[in-house]
């Protein structure tokens, strides 16, 4: 049995607790929130009658002695939670983003390394079935090596609350999902970015609801991102809309179920190379899917076996570096290098 303390009992904790209900061998022994009444309410909702409730993480960890901490706090509190978890010899699974600044991200990853604890991030979109299929298909070489990756994200949610007041809202709060998926699909290593942000006249956000970025993913691969959180009409999937161009064909994905590919074949139609449809194979039995559920299971497996989870912090920090690089570029108006020491 793996005993866990969950810290942060706001709205996002429900997605975690819904997944945890489905995992055998995992017990929530403590719930922590700055508002202890909110933690008690969550305990009643999920029938966690034996869980220790508190507003001080260190005190609850001292009392419960768990093997792991699940971090669902706001990003600004993430470093403090991480250092407490590692000081109590706990493994740590954290909500995205890994941290609220490059400095804090590096500090958390280094603290995990020094403590010898497993540290992973809930980058749940990586566990979407079609993201897995795309990665496997491109890795097979069926249409050659990818040369450019293009993602559009146009959704217009009226969240209310903190998002409508925060700076760089699209890049900080959402774009990492798309950036991480792009990096994963083509096994890319980000090295530079140019980004522009703007606020359309129809926007209900304070700053940064719309952005366009061009990333260098290494090996001659370029990734373009165009996104908006105030674009009403013709809404894309939350996963975005994708086109990946390769040496001998292309793949498109609407972010839902429409996943298609074409490959170049001998001959021409006028001035164009001939192409034909090629099947993108179904999921492989080894592909791990399931969003929060899949990631939590992966994390528990890593604890039990001593292996590294896929979304380990030391890898996820590269996707986070894309976010902070894009923000720096938007603020300075220049191309920004994403250096190894920033990862």
Short mmCIF file of C-alpha atoms in Angstrom, two decimals:
data_model
loop_
_atom_site.label_atom_id
_atom_site.label_comp_id
_atom_site.label_asym_id
_atom_site.label_seq_id
_atom_site.Cartn_x
_atom_site.Cartn_y
_atom_site.Cartn_z
CA UNK A 1 0.00 0.00 0.00
CA UNK A 2 1.30 3.45 -0.98
CA UNK A 3 0.21 6.13 1.51
CA UNK A 4 -0.21 9.63 0.10
CA UNK A 5 -0.92 13.13 1.41
CA UNK A 6 -2.74 15.38 -1.04
CA UNK A 7 -2.12 19.11 -0.61
CA UNK A 8 -4.44 21.64 -2.26
CA UNK A 9 -8.15 20.81 -2.08
CA UNK A 10 -9.54 23.26 -4.63
CA UNK A 11 -11.49 22.43 -7.79
CA UNK A 12 -8.61 20.61 -9.52
CA UNK A 13 -8.29 18.15 -6.64
CA UNK A 14 -11.53 16.50 -7.78
CA UNK A 15 -9.87 15.23 -10.98
CA UNK A 16 -7.09 13.72 -8.87
CA UNK A 17 -9.41 12.13 -6.33
CA UNK A 18 -11.71 10.75 -9.03
CA UNK A 19 -8.68 9.00 -10.55
CA UNK A 20 -7.33 7.83 -7.19
CA UNK A 21 -10.64 6.05 -6.48
CA UNK A 22 -9.81 3.71 -9.38
CA UNK A 23 -6.34 2.69 -8.20
CA UNK A 24 -5.84 -0.26 -5.89
CA UNK A 25 -2.99 -0.11 -3.41
CA UNK A 26 -3.16 3.67 -2.96
CA UNK A 27 -4.48 5.35 0.19
CA UNK A 28 -4.99 9.06 0.91
CA UNK A 29 -3.90 9.39 4.53
CA UNK A 30 -3.93 13.18 4.71
CA UNK A 31 -5.55 16.24 3.11
CA UNK A 32 -3.94 19.66 3.43
CA UNK A 33 -5.32 23.07 2.45
CA UNK A 34 -4.85 26.60 3.73
CA UNK A 35 -8.59 26.43 4.36
CA UNK A 36 -8.94 23.37 6.60
CA UNK A 37 -12.72 23.47 6.22
CA UNK A 38 -12.30 22.97 2.48
CA UNK A 39 -10.08 19.95 3.13
CA UNK A 40 -12.68 18.54 5.54
CA UNK A 41 -15.41 19.05 2.93
CA UNK A 42 -13.34 17.19 0.33
CA UNK A 43 -12.76 14.36 2.82
CA UNK A 44 -16.51 14.02 3.37
CA UNK A 45 -17.21 14.12 -0.37
CA UNK A 46 -14.77 11.27 -1.07
CA UNK A 47 -15.44 9.30 2.12
CA UNK A 48 -11.87 9.78 3.38
CA UNK A 49 -12.97 9.39 6.98
CA UNK A 50 -9.56 8.31 8.29
CA UNK A 51 -7.52 11.01 6.55
CA UNK A 52 -5.67 13.51 8.74
CA UNK A 53 -6.86 17.04 7.95
CA UNK A 54 -4.71 20.13 8.38
CA UNK A 55 -3.53 23.46 7.03
CA UNK A 56 0.18 22.87 7.70
CA UNK A 57 1.83 20.39 5.33
CA UNK A 58 4.87 19.71 7.52
CA UNK A 59 2.67 18.88 10.51
CA UNK A 60 0.50 16.48 8.51
CA UNK A 61 3.58 14.81 7.00
CA UNK A 62 5.09 14.38 10.47
CA UNK A 63 1.88 12.74 11.67
CA UNK A 64 1.17 10.48 8.69
CA UNK A 65 4.67 9.56 7.40
CA UNK A 66 3.48 8.90 3.81
CA UNK A 67 5.54 7.59 0.92
CA UNK A 68 4.35 10.30 -1.47
CA UNK A 69 2.84 13.77 -1.74
CA UNK A 70 0.35 14.83 -4.42
CA UNK A 71 0.70 18.58 -5.07
CA UNK A 72 -2.42 20.37 -6.35
CA UNK A 73 -1.57 23.85 -5.02
CA UNK A 74 -1.26 27.08 -7.01
CA UNK A 75 2.06 27.34 -8.91
CA UNK A 76 3.39 30.09 -6.63
CA UNK A 77 3.34 27.64 -3.69
CA UNK A 78 4.86 24.71 -5.56
CA UNK A 79 8.49 25.17 -4.52
CA UNK A 80 7.61 25.29 -0.81
CA UNK A 81 5.49 22.14 -1.11
CA UNK A 82 8.22 20.32 -3.02
CA UNK A 83 10.94 21.15 -0.52
CA UNK A 84 8.71 20.02 2.35
CA UNK A 85 7.92 16.75 0.58
CA UNK A 86 11.56 15.95 -0.13
CA UNK A 87 12.60 16.96 3.41
CA UNK A 88 10.19 14.27 4.65
CA UNK A 89 11.67 11.70 2.20
CA UNK A 90 8.49 11.65 0.09
CA UNK A 91 8.17 11.12 -3.63
CA UNK A 92 6.27 13.95 -5.35
CA UNK A 93 3.67 14.12 -8.11
CA UNK A 94 2.69 17.67 -8.97
CA UNK A 95 0.03 19.38 -11.04
CA UNK A 96 1.28 21.32 -14.05
CA UNK A 97 3.13 23.61 -14.40
CA UNK A 98 6.17 22.26 -12.60
CA UNK A 99 6.88 25.74 -11.18
CA UNK A 100 6.05 29.42 -11.55
CA UNK A 101 9.55 30.49 -12.66
CA UNK A 102 12.64 28.98 -14.29
CA UNK A 103 14.58 29.44 -11.04
CA UNK A 104 11.99 27.60 -8.97
CA UNK A 105 11.73 24.83 -11.56
CA UNK A 106 15.47 24.22 -11.44
CA UNK A 107 15.45 24.34 -7.63
CA UNK A 108 12.69 21.71 -7.42
CA UNK A 109 14.34 19.35 -9.91
CA UNK A 110 17.69 19.69 -8.12
CA UNK A 111 16.06 19.09 -4.72
CA UNK A 112 14.48 15.88 -6.04
CA UNK A 113 17.86 14.74 -7.35
CA UNK A 114 19.59 15.44 -4.03
CA UNK A 115 16.84 13.68 -2.07
CA UNK A 116 16.87 10.67 -4.38
CA UNK A 117 13.09 10.89 -4.70
CA UNK A 118 10.86 10.37 -7.72
CA UNK A 119 9.39 13.64 -8.99
CA UNK A 120 6.88 13.84 -11.83
CA UNK A 121 4.42 16.32 -13.34
CA UNK A 122 0.80 15.72 -14.37
CA UNK A 123 1.31 16.53 -18.04
CA UNK A 124 -1.93 14.71 -18.73
CA UNK A 125 -2.38 15.59 -22.42
CA UNK A 126 0.65 13.42 -23.21
CA UNK A 127 -1.54 10.46 -22.18
CA UNK A 128 -4.14 11.22 -24.89
CA UNK A 129 -4.54 8.21 -27.20
CA UNK A 130 -3.97 10.07 -30.48
CA UNK A 131 -0.86 11.79 -29.15
CA UNK A 132 0.55 8.30 -28.51
CA UNK A 133 -0.48 7.13 -31.98
CA UNK A 134 1.16 10.13 -33.66
CA UNK A 135 4.44 9.61 -31.82
CA UNK A 136 4.53 5.93 -32.76
CA UNK A 137 3.56 6.63 -36.40
CA UNK A 138 6.21 9.31 -36.88
CA UNK A 139 8.85 7.17 -35.18
CA UNK A 140 8.14 4.38 -37.69
CA UNK A 141 9.40 6.56 -40.55
CA UNK A 142 6.27 5.88 -42.61
CA UNK A 143 6.29 9.43 -44.01
CA UNK A 144 9.93 10.22 -43.30
CA UNK A 145 11.36 12.49 -40.65
CA UNK A 146 9.18 15.40 -39.49
CA UNK A 147 10.34 18.81 -40.72
CA UNK A 148 7.65 21.15 -39.37
CA UNK A 149 4.94 20.91 -36.76
CA UNK A 150 2.00 23.32 -36.70
CA UNK A 151 -0.60 23.64 -33.95
CA UNK A 152 -3.61 25.97 -33.74
CA UNK A 153 -5.49 26.50 -30.48
CA UNK A 154 -8.62 28.66 -30.60
CA UNK A 155 -10.97 28.39 -27.63
CA UNK A 156 -12.95 31.16 -25.91
CA UNK A 157 -13.70 30.18 -22.29
CA UNK A 158 -15.15 32.64 -19.77
CA UNK A 159 -13.42 31.30 -16.68
CA UNK A 160 -13.90 34.25 -14.42
CA UNK A 161 -11.56 34.51 -11.46
CA UNK A 162 -7.77 34.71 -11.49
CA UNK A 163 -7.18 33.72 -15.11
CA UNK A 164 -8.87 36.82 -16.45
CA UNK A 165 -6.48 38.99 -14.41
CA UNK A 166 -3.17 37.15 -14.81
CA UNK A 167 -0.35 38.15 -17.15
CA UNK A 168 0.64 35.87 -20.04
CA UNK A 169 -2.52 33.90 -19.37
CA UNK A 170 -2.50 31.69 -22.48
CA UNK A 171 1.21 30.88 -22.37
CA UNK A 172 1.36 30.33 -18.61
CA UNK A 173 -1.88 28.49 -18.00
CA UNK A 174 -2.51 26.42 -21.14
CA UNK A 175 0.16 26.46 -23.84
CA UNK A 176 2.48 24.03 -22.05
CA UNK A 177 0.08 21.21 -22.99
CA UNK A 178 0.54 21.96 -26.68
CA UNK A 179 4.26 22.65 -26.35
CA UNK A 180 4.85 19.37 -24.49
CA UNK A 181 2.79 17.41 -27.01
CA UNK A 182 4.79 18.85 -29.92
CA UNK A 183 8.09 18.05 -28.24
CA UNK A 184 6.90 14.52 -27.46
CA UNK A 185 5.44 13.76 -30.91
CA UNK A 186 8.72 14.44 -32.73
CA UNK A 187 11.21 13.81 -29.89
CA UNK A 188 12.26 17.44 -30.15
CA UNK A 189 14.77 19.35 -28.05
CA UNK A 190 13.83 23.06 -27.90
CA UNK A 191 16.67 25.50 -28.52
CA UNK A 192 15.05 28.83 -29.40
CA UNK A 193 11.79 30.75 -29.80
CA UNK A 194 10.33 33.95 -31.18
CA UNK A 195 6.92 34.88 -29.77
CA UNK A 196 4.42 37.73 -29.96
CA UNK A 197 1.45 38.29 -27.63
CA UNK A 198 -1.46 40.65 -28.13
CA UNK A 199 -4.84 41.51 -26.69
CA UNK A 200 -7.68 41.67 -29.27
CA UNK A 201 -10.35 44.34 -28.94
CA UNK A 202 -12.95 41.71 -28.04
CA UNK A 203 -10.87 40.16 -25.24
CA UNK A 204 -12.16 39.88 -21.66
CA UNK A 205 -8.67 39.03 -20.34
CA UNK A 206 -6.24 41.55 -18.90
CA UNK A 207 -3.15 40.41 -20.80
CA UNK A 208 -1.79 37.64 -23.00
CA UNK A 209 -4.93 35.91 -24.27
CA UNK A 210 -3.50 35.59 -27.81
CA UNK A 211 -0.04 34.48 -28.89
CA UNK A 212 1.94 33.25 -31.85
CA UNK A 213 5.29 31.50 -31.48
CA UNK A 214 7.93 29.81 -33.63
CA UNK A 215 10.21 27.27 -31.94
CA UNK A 216 13.37 25.53 -33.10
CA UNK A 217 13.04 21.89 -32.00
CA UNK A 218 16.43 20.79 -33.29
CA UNK A 219 17.37 18.67 -36.28
CA UNK A 220 15.97 21.28 -38.67
CA UNK A 221 12.47 20.93 -37.18
CA UNK A 222 10.34 24.03 -36.65
CA UNK A 223 7.21 24.17 -34.49
CA UNK A 224 4.68 26.97 -34.97
CA UNK A 225 1.96 27.72 -32.43
CA UNK A 226 -1.00 30.06 -32.91
CA UNK A 227 -3.44 30.39 -30.04
CA UNK A 228 -6.20 32.48 -28.54
CA UNK A 229 -8.49 32.28 -25.54
CA UNK A 230 -10.93 34.84 -26.91
CA UNK A 231 -11.64 33.51 -30.43
CA UNK A 232 -15.37 32.84 -30.63
CA UNK A 233 -16.57 30.62 -33.46
CA UNK A 234 -15.02 27.53 -35.09
CA UNK A 235 -13.61 26.39 -31.74
CA UNK A 236 -10.75 23.92 -31.89
CA UNK A 237 -10.41 20.96 -29.58
CA UNK A 238 -8.71 21.60 -26.24
CA UNK A 239 -5.92 19.50 -27.77
CA UNK A 240 -5.62 21.96 -30.67
CA UNK A 241 -5.60 21.31 -34.41
CA UNK A 242 -2.41 19.88 -35.90
CA UNK A 243 -0.52 19.51 -39.18
CA UNK A 244 2.84 17.75 -39.20
CA UNK A 245 4.85 17.92 -42.41
CA UNK A 246 7.49 15.27 -43.01
CA UNK A 247 9.98 14.39 -45.75
CA UNK A 248 7.56 12.14 -47.64
CA UNK A 249 4.09 13.21 -46.57
CA UNK A 250 1.96 14.87 -43.93
CA UNK A 251 -0.29 14.08 -40.98
CA UNK A 252 -3.28 16.06 -39.74
CA UNK A 253 -5.21 15.77 -36.48
CA UNK A 254 -8.25 17.81 -35.47
CA UNK A 255 -7.61 17.20 -31.79
CA UNK A 256 -10.57 14.84 -31.60
CA UNK A 257 -10.92 11.63 -33.62
CA UNK A 258 -9.95 12.77 -37.13
CA UNK A 259 -6.37 11.57 -37.53
CA UNK A 260 -5.20 11.26 -41.15
CA UNK A 261 -1.96 10.84 -43.06
CA UNK A 262 -0.84 10.92 -46.68
CA UNK A 263 2.42 9.64 -48.13
CA UNK A 264 4.17 10.57 -51.37
CA UNK A 265 4.04 7.85 -54.06
CA UNK A 266 5.77 7.64 -57.48
CA UNK A 267 4.48 9.94 -60.22
CA UNK A 268 3.01 13.42 -60.47
CA UNK A 269 -0.34 15.07 -60.99
CA UNK A 270 0.73 18.07 -63.01
CA UNK A 271 3.13 20.06 -60.89
CA UNK A 272 2.33 18.12 -57.69
CA UNK A 273 3.78 14.88 -56.37
CA UNK A 274 1.19 12.15 -56.07
CA UNK A 275 0.10 11.18 -52.59
CA UNK A 276 -2.13 8.51 -51.15
CA UNK A 277 -3.76 7.91 -47.80
CA UNK A 278 -1.77 5.83 -45.34
CA UNK A 279 -3.18 4.28 -42.19
CA UNK A 280 -2.11 5.56 -38.80
CA UNK A 281 -1.99 2.35 -36.74
CA UNK A 282 -4.19 1.97 -33.65
CA UNK A 283 -2.87 2.12 -30.12
CA UNK A 284 -0.24 -0.40 -29.18
CA UNK A 285 -0.85 -2.49 -26.08
CA UNK A 286 2.16 -0.85 -24.46
CA UNK A 287 0.86 2.71 -24.91
CA UNK A 288 -0.08 4.35 -21.65
CA UNK A 289 -3.20 6.50 -21.76
CA UNK A 290 -5.85 7.80 -19.39
CA UNK A 291 -5.00 11.39 -18.40
CA UNK A 292 -4.68 11.83 -14.64
CA UNK A 293 -5.42 8.15 -14.07
CA UNK A 294 -2.68 7.02 -16.45
CA UNK A 295 -0.09 9.37 -14.99
CA UNK A 296 -0.87 8.49 -11.37
CA UNK A 297 -0.62 4.79 -12.21
CA UNK A 298 2.70 5.43 -13.95
CA UNK A 299 3.95 7.32 -10.90
CA UNK A 300 2.95 4.56 -8.48
CA UNK A 301 4.61 1.98 -10.75
CA UNK A 302 7.80 4.06 -10.66
CA UNK A 303 7.77 4.09 -6.85
CA UNK A 304 7.22 0.34 -6.70
CA UNK A 305 9.89 -0.51 -9.28
CA UNK A 306 12.42 2.30 -8.87
CA UNK A 307 12.04 3.30 -12.52
CA UNK A 308 11.71 6.82 -13.92
CA UNK A 309 8.18 7.99 -14.85
CA UNK A 310 7.73 9.41 -18.33
CA UNK A 311 6.71 12.88 -17.10
CA UNK A 312 9.59 13.16 -14.63
CA UNK A 313 10.47 16.70 -13.65
CA UNK A 314 13.96 16.51 -15.16
CA UNK A 315 12.33 16.00 -18.58
CA UNK A 316 9.20 18.13 -18.14
CA UNK A 317 11.34 21.16 -17.32
CA UNK A 318 12.23 21.27 -21.03
CA UNK A 319 8.59 21.85 -21.93
CA UNK A 320 8.32 24.49 -19.20
CA UNK A 321 11.43 26.17 -20.61
CA UNK A 322 9.49 26.61 -23.86
CA UNK A 323 6.81 28.53 -21.95
CA UNK A 324 9.24 30.83 -20.19
CA UNK A 325 11.27 31.31 -23.37
CA UNK A 326 8.10 32.35 -25.23
CA UNK A 327 7.18 34.80 -22.44
CA UNK A 328 10.66 36.35 -22.46
CA UNK A 329 10.51 36.71 -26.23
CA UNK A 330 7.07 38.35 -26.06
CA UNK A 331 8.30 40.78 -23.42
CA UNK A 332 11.54 41.69 -25.19
CA UNK A 333 10.49 41.46 -28.83
CA UNK A 334 13.48 39.31 -29.74
CA UNK A 335 14.30 35.68 -30.36
CA UNK A 336 15.25 33.89 -27.15
CA UNK A 337 17.63 30.96 -26.87
CA UNK A 338 16.44 28.05 -24.76
CA UNK A 339 19.80 27.00 -23.41
CA UNK A 340 20.60 23.66 -21.78
CA UNK A 341 21.30 25.36 -18.48
CA UNK A 342 17.73 26.77 -18.59
CA UNK A 343 16.43 23.21 -18.67
#
